[in-house]
């Protein structure tokens, strides 16, 4: 039991962060607009959650310009993918008990 | 957190994975209607062909031109219906129709389909139209299989069936018309009904 709790990741404690990770593990990348539309959150809210995940080095952030418009692309890192997998496995184990 | 919260988490993970990578606003009804258009179009072509009194088709003939127009109308109506019903379904489900997923779906679907379409047109203009029905079925099947990873899963099997029908049609080219009726008419109605029962009705 102690082990399972250990694997539950604090960084994924919030449902929006969980949503961001879910989207990124099945997509090569997602831009800010796509995440915003899928999760139905405000700019500021999304930015704070992506920043938190970026700080943990779970996601990559790539800023560029399309014409004159700034475009931010997110993708999952190897570390993020592993952490997410462990987290989901831990939840599944908890639910089986 | 308690069990219920974790269950909600898992549901949210699955939901986001599906929503972000698959186009789910495909309507079963558009499949059924496409099948009905195809059957109507085929019946009309059959009638024209019977009326001509020949047992072959001449490329420069009026009949052949009418049949081409007939095919074109069937394709156009099917596409228009699919778009119209998808827009409706997306609105109802509060989803955005034109996003990364639907773009990927369209690219995956159109690449084999356009290749096949252009190839068939080239073959027709060089008077090799014997295998048109077979080629249409094969390329349409490949397009479905290729696009299926971006939409409702069981579309893949419809693709496999179309490919098999296309190959059978190549073995029995004399029955091309009937394979076409089976592949584009009957199979669309069958698969459209399956999708309708599984995905549309419960909402």
Short mmCIF file of C-alpha atoms in Angstrom, two decimals, chain A residues 8 12-13 15 18-19 22-23 25-27 34 37-39 84 87-88 91-92 94-97, chain B residues 1 3-10 12-14 16-21 96 98-101 104:
data_model
loop_
_atom_site.label_atom_id
_atom_site.label_comp_id
_atom_site.label_asym_id
_atom_site.label_seq_id
_atom_site.Cartn_x
_atom_site.Cartn_y
_atom_site.Cartn_z
CA UNK A 8 0.85 8.55 -7.04
CA UNK A 12 -0.68 15.10 -11.60
CA UNK A 13 -2.92 15.85 -8.65
CA UNK A 15 -7.31 17.28 -13.27
CA UNK A 18 -3.78 15.15 -15.88
CA UNK A 19 -5.68 16.23 -18.99
CA UNK A 22 -3.29 12.53 -21.42
CA UNK A 23 -3.46 14.63 -24.57
CA UNK A 25 1.00 11.07 -24.57
CA UNK A 26 -1.24 10.20 -27.53
CA UNK A 27 -0.27 13.14 -29.76
CA UNK A 34 -5.67 22.91 -29.04
CA UNK A 37 -10.17 24.01 -26.59
CA UNK A 38 -9.96 20.40 -25.45
CA UNK A 39 -9.72 21.18 -21.75
CA UNK A 84 2.53 9.47 -16.24
CA UNK A 87 0.87 7.35 -12.03
CA UNK A 88 -1.85 5.66 -14.09
CA UNK A 91 -4.32 4.60 -9.74
CA UNK A 92 -5.38 1.35 -11.39
CA UNK A 94 -5.60 1.48 -5.98
CA UNK A 95 -8.92 1.00 -7.72
CA UNK A 96 -8.47 -2.78 -7.82
CA UNK A 97 -8.17 -2.98 -4.03
CA UNK B 1 -8.41 11.39 -2.47
CA UNK B 3 -11.74 5.88 -4.86
CA UNK B 4 -14.43 7.86 -6.62
CA UNK B 5 -12.04 10.71 -7.36
CA UNK B 6 -9.51 8.31 -8.85
CA UNK B 7 -12.22 6.76 -10.98
CA UNK B 8 -13.05 10.22 -12.27
CA UNK B 9 -9.36 10.74 -13.03
CA UNK B 10 -9.22 7.57 -15.12
CA UNK B 12 -10.89 12.01 -17.70
CA UNK B 13 -7.63 10.45 -18.97
CA UNK B 14 -9.50 8.15 -21.36
CA UNK B 16 -8.93 13.33 -23.24
CA UNK B 17 -6.92 10.65 -25.06
CA UNK B 18 -9.89 9.84 -27.30
CA UNK B 19 -11.06 13.40 -27.84
CA UNK B 20 -7.57 14.64 -28.74
CA UNK B 21 -6.62 11.86 -31.13
CA UNK B 96 -14.85 21.69 -32.53
CA UNK B 98 -12.04 21.65 -37.67
CA UNK B 99 -9.11 20.80 -35.44
CA UNK B 100 -5.83 18.89 -35.64
CA UNK B 101 -7.60 15.54 -35.45
CA UNK B 104 -5.18 14.42 -39.83
#
